[in-house]
Each structure stands twice: as C-alpha cells, then as structure tokens.
Coordinates of C-alpha atoms in Angstrom, one line a residue:
M1 CA -23.1 31.4 33.7
T2 CA -19.3 31.7 32.8
Q3 CA -18.7 28.1 34.1
A4 CA -19.2 26.4 30.7
P5 CA -17.5 28.4 28.4
A6 CA -14.5 27.7 31.2
A7 CA -15.2 24.3 31.4
T8 CA -14.6 24.3 27.6
R9 CA -11.9 26.2 27.8
A10 CA -10.2 23.8 30.4
T11 CA -11.6 20.5 28.3
R12 CA -9.8 21.9 25.2
R13 CA -6.1 22.7 26.8
Q14 CA -6.5 19.0 28.3
H15 CA -7.2 17.8 24.5
D16 CA -4.6 20.2 23.7
R17 CA -1.8 18.4 26.1
E18 CA -2.8 15.1 24.9
I19 CA -2.5 15.3 21.7
V20 CA 0.8 17.4 21.3
M21 CA 2.3 15.0 24.0
L22 CA 1.5 11.5 21.8
A23 CA 1.7 13.3 18.3
V24 CA 4.8 15.2 18.3
P25 CA 7.0 12.1 19.1
A26 CA 4.2 10.6 16.4
F27 CA 5.6 12.8 14.1
G28 CA 8.4 11.7 14.6
A29 CA 8.1 7.9 13.6
L30 CA 5.7 8.5 11.2
V31 CA 8.0 10.1 8.8
A32 CA 10.5 7.5 9.2
E33 CA 9.2 5.5 5.8
P34 CA 8.6 9.0 3.9
L35 CA 12.3 10.1 5.1
F36 CA 13.7 7.0 3.9
V37 CA 12.5 7.2 0.0
M38 CA 13.5 10.9 0.2
A39 CA 16.5 10.2 1.2
D40 CA 17.0 7.5 -1.9
S41 CA 15.4 10.1 -4.2
A42 CA 17.9 12.2 -3.4
I43 CA 21.1 10.7 -3.4
V44 CA 19.8 8.3 -5.9
G45 CA 18.5 11.6 -8.3
H46 CA 21.7 12.3 -8.5
L47 CA 22.7 8.7 -10.1
G48 CA 20.6 10.2 -13.6
T49 CA 16.7 10.4 -14.4
A50 CA 16.5 7.1 -15.1
Q51 CA 18.2 5.7 -12.2
L52 CA 15.0 8.2 -10.3
A53 CA 12.7 6.7 -13.1
G54 CA 13.2 3.5 -11.4
L55 CA 13.4 4.1 -7.7
G56 CA 9.9 5.6 -7.7
V57 CA 7.8 2.6 -9.9
A58 CA 10.0 0.1 -7.2
S59 CA 9.5 2.1 -4.1
A60 CA 6.1 2.4 -5.2
L61 CA 5.6 -0.9 -5.1
L62 CA 7.5 -1.8 -2.5
T63 CA 5.4 0.9 0.0
T64 CA 2.6 -0.5 -1.2
A65 CA 3.6 -4.1 -0.2
V66 CA 4.4 -3.0 3.1
S67 CA 1.4 -0.2 3.6
I68 CA -1.4 -2.6 2.4
F69 CA -0.7 -4.5 6.2
V70 CA -0.3 -1.0 7.8
F71 CA -3.7 -2.6 10.2
L72 CA -0.8 -4.9 12.0
A73 CA -0.5 -0.6 13.9
Y74 CA -3.6 0.4 13.4
A75 CA -5.8 -2.3 14.9
T76 CA -2.9 -2.9 17.1
T77 CA -2.6 0.6 18.3
A78 CA -7.1 0.8 19.1
A79 CA -7.0 -2.9 20.2
V80 CA -4.6 -1.9 22.9
A81 CA -5.7 1.6 24.1
R82 CA -9.2 -0.3 25.0
R83 CA -7.1 -2.4 27.0
V84 CA -5.2 0.1 28.8
G85 CA -8.5 2.2 29.3
A86 CA -10.2 -1.3 31.0
G87 CA -6.8 -1.2 33.5
D88 CA -5.6 -4.6 31.4
L89 CA -2.1 -3.9 31.0
Q90 CA -1.1 -8.4 29.9
A91 CA -3.7 -8.9 27.6
A92 CA -3.5 -5.1 25.8
I93 CA 0.9 -6.7 25.3
R94 CA -0.5 -10.3 24.7
Q95 CA -2.5 -8.5 22.3
G96 CA 0.7 -6.9 20.4
M97 CA 2.5 -10.0 20.8
D98 CA 0.0 -11.9 18.2
G99 CA -0.3 -9.1 16.0
I100 CA 4.4 -9.4 15.7
W101 CA 4.1 -13.3 15.1
L102 CA 1.7 -11.9 12.4
A103 CA 3.8 -9.7 11.1
L104 CA 6.8 -12.6 10.5
L105 CA 4.3 -15.0 9.2
I106 CA 2.6 -12.0 6.2
G107 CA 7.1 -11.1 5.3
A108 CA 7.4 -14.2 5.0
T109 CA 5.0 -14.9 2.2
V110 CA 5.3 -12.1 0.6
I111 CA 9.2 -12.0 0.0
A112 CA 8.0 -15.7 -1.6
V113 CA 6.3 -13.8 -4.2
V114 CA 8.2 -10.2 -5.1
L115 CA 11.3 -11.7 -5.5
P116 CA 10.7 -14.3 -8.6
S117 CA 7.9 -11.3 -9.8
A118 CA 9.4 -8.6 -9.8
P119 CA 10.5 -7.9 -13.7
S120 CA 6.9 -8.1 -13.9
L121 CA 5.8 -6.3 -11.9
I122 CA 8.0 -3.2 -13.1
D123 CA 7.2 -4.2 -16.9
L124 CA 2.8 -3.8 -15.3
F125 CA 3.1 -0.6 -13.4
G126 CA 4.5 1.0 -17.2
A127 CA 8.3 1.8 -16.3
S128 CA 10.7 2.9 -20.0
D129 CA 13.3 0.7 -21.4
T130 CA 16.0 2.8 -19.6
A131 CA 14.3 2.7 -16.0
A132 CA 12.7 -1.1 -16.2
P133 CA 16.7 -2.3 -14.6
Y134 CA 17.1 -0.2 -12.0
A135 CA 13.2 -0.6 -10.8
T136 CA 14.0 -4.4 -10.7
T137 CA 17.6 -4.1 -8.9
Y138 CA 16.0 -1.5 -6.2
L139 CA 12.9 -3.9 -5.9
R140 CA 14.6 -6.9 -5.6
I141 CA 16.7 -6.6 -3.6
S142 CA 15.0 -3.7 -0.5
S143 CA 11.8 -6.5 -0.5
L144 CA 14.8 -8.2 2.1
S145 CA 13.7 -6.0 4.6
I146 CA 9.5 -6.0 4.7
P147 CA 9.3 -8.2 7.1
A148 CA 11.8 -6.0 9.4
M149 CA 8.8 -3.0 8.0
L150 CA 5.8 -5.4 9.0
I151 CA 7.0 -6.6 12.7
V152 CA 8.5 -2.1 13.3
L153 CA 4.2 -1.6 12.5
A154 CA 3.5 -4.3 15.0
A155 CA 5.9 -3.1 17.6
T156 CA 5.1 0.8 16.9
G157 CA 1.6 -0.4 17.2
V158 CA 1.9 -1.6 20.7
L159 CA 3.8 1.5 21.6
R160 CA 1.2 3.6 20.9
G161 CA -1.7 2.0 22.1
L162 CA -0.1 2.0 25.5
Q163 CA 0.6 5.4 25.0
N164 CA 4.1 5.5 24.3
T165 CA 5.0 7.8 21.5
K166 CA 8.6 9.0 22.1
T167 CA 10.5 5.1 21.7
P168 CA 9.3 4.9 17.5
L169 CA 10.3 8.5 17.6
Y170 CA 14.2 7.6 18.7
V171 CA 14.1 4.3 16.5
A172 CA 12.7 7.0 13.3
I173 CA 15.7 9.1 14.4
S174 CA 18.2 6.5 14.3
G175 CA 17.3 4.6 11.3
F176 CA 16.7 7.5 8.6
V177 CA 20.5 8.4 9.8
A178 CA 21.6 4.9 9.6
N179 CA 19.9 4.7 6.5
A180 CA 21.3 8.5 4.6
V181 CA 24.9 7.5 5.9
L182 CA 24.4 3.5 4.4
N183 CA 22.7 4.9 1.1
V184 CA 26.2 7.9 1.3
V185 CA 29.2 4.6 1.8
L186 CA 27.2 1.9 -0.9
V187 CA 26.3 4.0 -3.7
Y188 CA 29.2 6.7 -3.9
G189 CA 31.6 4.4 -1.4
A190 CA 31.3 1.7 -2.2
D191 CA 30.3 2.1 -6.2
L192 CA 27.0 0.0 -5.9
G193 CA 25.0 3.2 -7.9
I194 CA 20.9 1.9 -6.5
A195 CA 21.4 -1.6 -5.5
G196 CA 23.5 0.2 -2.4
S197 CA 20.5 3.1 -1.9
A198 CA 18.7 -0.1 -2.0
W199 CA 21.1 -2.5 0.7
G200 CA 21.5 0.6 3.1
T201 CA 17.4 0.4 3.2
V202 CA 17.2 -3.2 4.5
I203 CA 20.4 -2.9 7.1
A204 CA 18.6 0.1 8.7
Q205 CA 15.1 -1.4 8.6
W206 CA 16.7 -4.3 9.8
G207 CA 18.2 -2.4 13.3
M208 CA 15.2 -1.2 13.6
A209 CA 13.6 -4.3 14.1
A210 CA 16.1 -5.2 16.4
V211 CA 15.4 -2.5 18.3
Y212 CA 11.1 -2.9 18.5
L213 CA 11.7 -6.1 19.5
V214 CA 14.1 -5.8 22.5
V215 CA 11.4 -2.5 24.0
V216 CA 8.6 -4.9 23.3
V217 CA 9.6 -8.1 24.4
R218 CA 10.5 -6.1 28.1
G219 CA 7.2 -5.2 28.2
A220 CA 6.0 -8.6 27.8
R221 CA 7.6 -10.2 30.5
R222 CA 7.8 -6.7 32.8
H223 CA 3.6 -7.3 32.6
G224 CA 3.8 -11.3 32.4
A225 CA 2.2 -11.6 29.1
S226 CA 3.9 -14.7 26.8
L227 CA 5.5 -14.6 23.9
A228 CA 5.1 -18.0 22.6
P229 CA 2.9 -17.4 19.5
D230 CA -0.9 -18.0 19.8
A231 CA -2.5 -19.8 16.8
A232 CA -5.8 -17.9 17.9
G233 CA -4.0 -14.7 19.0
I234 CA -2.6 -14.9 16.3
R235 CA -6.2 -15.5 13.8
A236 CA -7.8 -12.9 15.4
S237 CA -5.4 -10.3 15.0
A238 CA -5.9 -11.1 11.4
Q239 CA -9.5 -10.8 11.7
A240 CA -9.6 -7.4 13.5
G241 CA -7.1 -5.9 10.4
A242 CA -9.5 -7.1 7.6
P243 CA -11.3 -4.3 7.1
L244 CA -8.6 -2.1 7.2
L245 CA -7.0 -4.4 5.0
V246 CA -9.4 -3.5 2.0
R247 CA -9.6 -0.1 3.2
T248 CA -5.3 -0.2 3.0
L249 CA -5.3 -2.7 -0.1
S250 CA -8.4 0.8 -2.0
L251 CA -6.0 3.4 -1.2
R252 CA -2.8 1.6 -2.5
A253 CA -5.1 0.6 -6.0
I254 CA -5.3 5.0 -5.9
L255 CA -1.4 5.5 -5.1
L256 CA -0.3 2.7 -7.9
I257 CA -2.6 3.7 -10.4
A258 CA -1.6 7.2 -10.1
T259 CA 2.2 6.1 -10.2
A260 CA 0.8 4.3 -13.7
V261 CA -0.8 7.3 -15.3
A262 CA 2.5 9.4 -14.3
A263 CA 5.1 6.3 -15.8
R264 CA 3.1 6.3 -19.0
L265 CA 4.0 9.6 -19.3
G266 CA 6.9 9.6 -19.4
D267 CA 10.6 9.3 -17.9
A268 CA 10.4 13.6 -16.6
D269 CA 6.1 13.1 -15.8
I270 CA 7.4 10.0 -13.0
A271 CA 10.6 11.6 -12.1
A272 CA 8.5 14.7 -10.7
H273 CA 6.0 12.2 -9.5
Q274 CA 8.4 10.1 -7.6
I275 CA 9.5 13.6 -5.8
I276 CA 6.0 14.9 -5.9
L277 CA 4.6 12.0 -3.7
S278 CA 7.4 11.5 -1.9
L279 CA 6.9 15.2 -0.2
W280 CA 2.6 13.8 -0.8
S281 CA 3.5 11.1 1.8
L282 CA 6.0 13.1 4.3
L283 CA 2.6 15.7 4.7
A284 CA 0.7 12.7 4.9
F285 CA 2.4 11.2 7.9
A286 CA 3.1 14.8 9.5
L287 CA -1.3 15.1 9.3
D288 CA -1.7 11.6 10.5
A289 CA 0.8 12.1 13.3
I290 CA -2.9 14.3 14.6
A291 CA -4.9 10.8 14.0
I292 CA -2.5 8.5 15.5
A293 CA -2.8 10.5 19.0
G294 CA -6.5 10.1 18.1
Q295 CA -6.2 6.2 18.1
A296 CA -4.2 6.7 21.3
I297 CA -7.1 9.0 23.2
I298 CA -9.8 8.0 21.3
G299 CA -9.9 3.7 22.4
R300 CA -8.3 5.4 25.5
Y301 CA -11.3 7.1 26.0
L302 CA -14.1 4.5 24.8
G303 CA -11.9 1.3 27.4
A304 CA -12.7 3.6 29.6
D305 CA -16.8 3.7 29.3
D306 CA -16.5 7.7 28.7
P307 CA -18.5 8.6 24.8
Q308 CA -18.7 12.2 26.0
G309 CA -14.5 12.9 26.2
A310 CA -14.2 10.5 23.2
R311 CA -16.6 13.3 21.7
A312 CA -15.2 16.4 22.3
A313 CA -11.3 14.9 21.3
C314 CA -12.6 14.2 17.4
R315 CA -13.8 18.1 17.5
R316 CA -10.5 19.4 19.1
M317 CA -8.3 16.8 16.8
V318 CA -10.4 17.9 13.2
Q319 CA -9.6 22.1 14.3
W320 CA -6.3 20.5 14.5
G321 CA -6.1 18.8 11.6
I322 CA -7.7 21.5 9.6
A323 CA -5.2 24.0 11.3
V324 CA -2.2 22.4 10.4
G325 CA -2.9 21.5 6.8
V326 CA -3.4 25.8 6.2
V327 CA 0.2 26.2 7.2
L328 CA 2.3 22.8 6.0
G329 CA 0.1 24.2 2.4
L330 CA 1.3 27.5 2.7
L331 CA 4.8 25.7 3.6
V332 CA 4.9 24.0 0.2
I333 CA 3.9 27.5 -1.8
I334 CA 6.6 28.9 0.0
S335 CA 9.1 26.6 -0.1
R336 CA 8.6 25.0 -3.5
P337 CA 11.6 26.8 -5.3
L338 CA 14.1 25.6 -2.8
F339 CA 12.7 22.2 -3.0
L340 CA 12.9 20.6 -6.2
P341 CA 16.4 20.6 -6.8
L342 CA 17.0 19.0 -3.6
F343 CA 15.7 16.2 -5.7
T344 CA 17.0 16.4 -9.2
S345 CA 19.0 19.4 -12.0
D346 CA 17.1 18.2 -15.0
P347 CA 14.8 21.5 -15.8
T348 CA 12.1 19.0 -17.5
V349 CA 11.7 17.5 -14.6
K350 CA 11.0 20.9 -12.6
D351 CA 8.7 22.2 -14.8
T352 CA 6.9 19.1 -14.9
A353 CA 6.2 19.1 -10.9
L354 CA 6.1 23.1 -10.4
P355 CA 2.1 23.0 -11.1
A356 CA 1.4 19.5 -9.6
L357 CA 3.1 21.5 -6.4
I358 CA 0.9 24.1 -6.3
M359 CA -2.4 21.3 -6.4
V360 CA -0.9 19.3 -3.0
A361 CA -0.2 22.5 -1.2
L362 CA -4.0 23.4 -2.1
S363 CA -5.6 20.2 -1.2
Q364 CA -3.7 20.2 2.6
P365 CA -6.7 21.3 4.8
I366 CA -8.8 18.5 3.1
C367 CA -6.1 16.1 3.9
G368 CA -6.0 17.6 7.5
V369 CA -9.5 17.1 8.2
V370 CA -9.1 12.8 6.4
F371 CA -6.5 11.6 8.2
V372 CA -8.0 12.5 11.7
L373 CA -11.0 10.5 10.6
D374 CA -9.7 8.4 9.9
G375 CA -7.5 8.1 13.2
V376 CA -10.9 9.0 15.4
L377 CA -12.4 5.7 13.5
M378 CA -10.2 3.4 13.4
G379 CA -9.5 4.6 17.2
A380 CA -13.0 3.7 17.5
G381 CA -12.3 -0.2 15.6
D382 CA -15.0 1.4 12.7
G383 CA -12.8 -0.4 9.9
P384 CA -15.9 -2.1 8.3
Y385 CA -17.0 1.2 8.3
L386 CA -13.8 2.4 6.4
A387 CA -13.8 -0.5 4.1
G388 CA -16.8 0.8 2.1
A389 CA -15.9 4.0 2.6
M390 CA -12.4 3.2 1.2
L391 CA -14.5 1.8 -2.3
V392 CA -16.9 4.0 -2.8
T393 CA -13.5 6.7 -3.2
L394 CA -11.8 4.0 -5.3
A395 CA -14.9 4.4 -7.7
V396 CA -14.4 8.0 -8.0
F397 CA -11.2 8.3 -8.8
V398 CA -10.3 5.3 -11.0
P399 CA -12.4 6.9 -14.4
A400 CA -11.0 10.2 -13.2
A401 CA -7.0 9.2 -13.1
M402 CA -8.0 6.4 -16.3
L403 CA -9.1 9.8 -18.3
V404 CA -6.0 12.2 -18.1
P405 CA -3.4 10.3 -20.8
T406 CA -6.7 11.0 -22.9
F407 CA -7.3 15.2 -22.2
G408 CA -4.1 16.1 -21.1
G409 CA -3.3 18.0 -18.4
G410 CA -0.4 15.8 -17.6
L411 CA 1.1 15.6 -14.3
T412 CA -1.2 18.6 -12.4
A413 CA -4.6 16.5 -14.2
V414 CA -3.0 13.5 -11.9
W415 CA -3.0 15.7 -9.0
A416 CA -6.4 17.2 -10.0
A417 CA -7.6 13.5 -9.6
M418 CA -5.7 12.9 -6.4
T419 CA -7.3 16.1 -4.7
L420 CA -11.1 15.0 -5.9
M421 CA -10.1 11.9 -4.6
M422 CA -9.2 13.1 -0.9
A423 CA -12.7 15.3 -0.9
V424 CA -14.4 12.1 -1.4
R425 CA -12.9 10.7 1.7
M426 CA -13.5 13.8 3.5
L427 CA -17.6 13.6 2.9
T428 CA -17.5 9.7 3.6
L429 CA -16.1 10.6 6.6
L430 CA -17.4 13.4 8.4
L431 CA -20.8 12.1 7.6
R432 CA -20.0 9.3 9.6
A433 CA -18.2 11.0 12.5
R434 CA -21.6 13.3 12.6
S435 CA -24.0 10.7 12.9
G436 CA -22.0 9.0 16.3
R437 CA -22.5 6.0 15.2
W438 CA -18.8 5.0 15.7
V439 CA -19.3 6.2 19.2
V440 CA -19.0 2.1 21.3
T441 CA -17.4 1.9 24.7
G442 CA -15.8 -1.0 26.3
A443 CA -12.4 -2.8 27.0
T444 CA -13.5 -4.3 23.3
R445 CA -15.6 -3.7 20.8

C-alpha cells in the first residue's frame, strides 16, 4: 500500500527536476523581449509623456510584427523534441535549419511592409498628434531588427527541442545588457532621443542573432545536417506553423485592441497601459518558462511513445503554473509603489496605472494555468485546437473591450476585459487537457 505513494512522489520529483532544469534557464531567455521593452520604456519615459506614449504604440506594433511568427520557436521546439525522443538528431536539426531559412524570408517581407506604412499604422492605432511623430520614428528604425528577432525565435526552438535552454539564457543576458547600455549611450550620450533607443535595439538584436547562428550551424555540422535551404522543408515548416499562426494572430489582435482602446482614452492612459503591458509581458514570459519546459518534455515523451509520462508531466506542470501565478500576483501587489516611479514621474500616469495593476495581480493564477496548458498542447502538436480556442476567445474579448469607452471604467476596465479573456482561455484549455485527445505518440504527429 505504500509503494504507490512512494512511486508517485518519485515521479513528481523527477518531473520537478526536469521542469526546473529547463524552465529556470528558459525564463532568462523568455524575458529578453519584455526586458528590452521595459529598458526602452524606463529610458524613454524620462524624456517625456509624449515620447513614452509614442513608444507604447510603436512597440506594440513591433512586438506584433514579430510575435505573430512565434510558431518559428514553438512548432520547432515540439518537432525537434519528438525527434529527440525518437533518437533522430540529424532530422531534428535539419527541421530547425528549415525554420531559420523561413525566418529570414518572413523577416524580409515584414520589413518591406512596415517601412513605407509606418505612419498609417501609427494613425490606425489612435496615437495623439504629440505622440505620433515619436511612434513613427521608433517603428521605422526598430523594424530593421525584425529578421534578427525571427532568426532568434527559430534558433531558440531548435535548442529548446534539444533540451538545451542554457545557451538561450546566456545569449539573452548578453543581449539585454548590450541593449540597455546602447540605449543610454545613444539616447542621452549621443542625444538621439527616441531614435537612439530604436537603434540600440536594432544593434542588440542582430548581435543575438549572430550568436545563435554560430551555435546552430556548429550543431548542424556536428550531426551531419545540411545547411542549404530546402524548398520542401521550408514549406513543411510553414504548413506546420499555420494553426499556431492563427492562434497567435488572434492573441496579438487582442493585445492590439487593448492598446488601441487605451490610446483613445488619452496620453496618460496609453502611457500607463504601456508600463502595465511591459510588466504583464514580463509576468507572462515568467509563466511561459514552465510552458517551454512543457513543450520540450511533452514532445520528448510522446516521441518516445510514453503517453503515461506525458499525462503525468502535464498534471505536475499545471500545479507549478498555479503556484507560480500566486507568487507573482503577490509580488505585483507588494512592489507596485516601488515599480511605477521607475518608469514615470507623472502623477496622473501613476494614479491611472495603480488600480489596473491590482487587476493584473489578481489574474496571475489564471494566467499560470493558461500558459502551462498552452505549452503542453503545443508540445503535443495540437495546433488546430489552439487556433480554434483562440478564435473563440477573441470573439468574447472584442465586444467587452469595445464597450469600455462607452460605459467607462478607464484603463482598469480595459484590464478587466483582459482578465476575462484569460479566463475564457483557461476554460477552453482545461477542456482539451482533460479530454486526452492531445496525446498522440510517435516521431511525428
């Protein structure tokens, strides 16, 4: 009678070790993007409220231009992890190289669209007359970093699938430090203003991409994987990522709608929203560290034909997500008086942000479940369900957000709508996880 509990505890300890081994380094890599934005916000915020408001709109657009292609990391992680579980490292890395070539093609296309349309995009999202010039400047310059950001996504997916999250951690730390130093030097030392912040991001992102390329190319040569572009492989990578693209477009639409609504509430509201969104992104990536571990672990278990191990790992990771969410929520509540002065000295912006921050804190346990199950289903290659679930969530969020200017509530109401969105996502993901239909074993799904 005592063997079952002992075996259960041993299994949990094994899963805990795997989660910690992968999630802790993954956290450092995941927070690179929000830390870049937070560093830019902290530096630009002291130039003035109009500059920070401009950064808020431009960075939301830039993040969208990159994040809609996050399947370059997520789909690659799942596919590579399955191959690792099946013992086929050469095929795993070859798939990763196809993803990198796809990233380059997508990046060039996105730049060609963003550069000429930057002023129209800024106007579309309701930036004020004072904030729009700063937003346009930042968006045009920083768009030059988009191919680098996509290369980083694809290469990171390869390393995660190989159960290596330490290398992305080292690259992320180096990139963040370089970005912060370059921003200070170019914004204040060279007196370039918001343009200096954008150039600092461009230089730091391309430096990170160069390091990733060196690491992946060395791995490809070590395992005999071809470096040449393969049209069929690139098409296959694009097709595998299509459902995740739909899922991500829906999520980015939600975030952009929230930003657009906040922008129409006034400069103080969009400035406060930018600060809160930077924090929310940091918290989300912290929770997503467990999800990244889930992608790699679930993919490996399913590739090794171990459905029982995959289910047990899923249960344990959900427990981790809830616990970490509670801790993060408490930290937000405790640290909010110290957090806001780092980004603005405007008392109106502070007063606007404070109640919305409490809403963000209360939603963190829900976010913990959402991000973990998102990662589990991605690791299982369950992209079509994720796409459908996010379309349902979008359909619920849009009317809730659009009613904010009519019924009032200000920025706090915007973030109440965001919390509703996360609750709907949690429901759809829990239903899928409990059904067991995501458990499909083999080297490919």
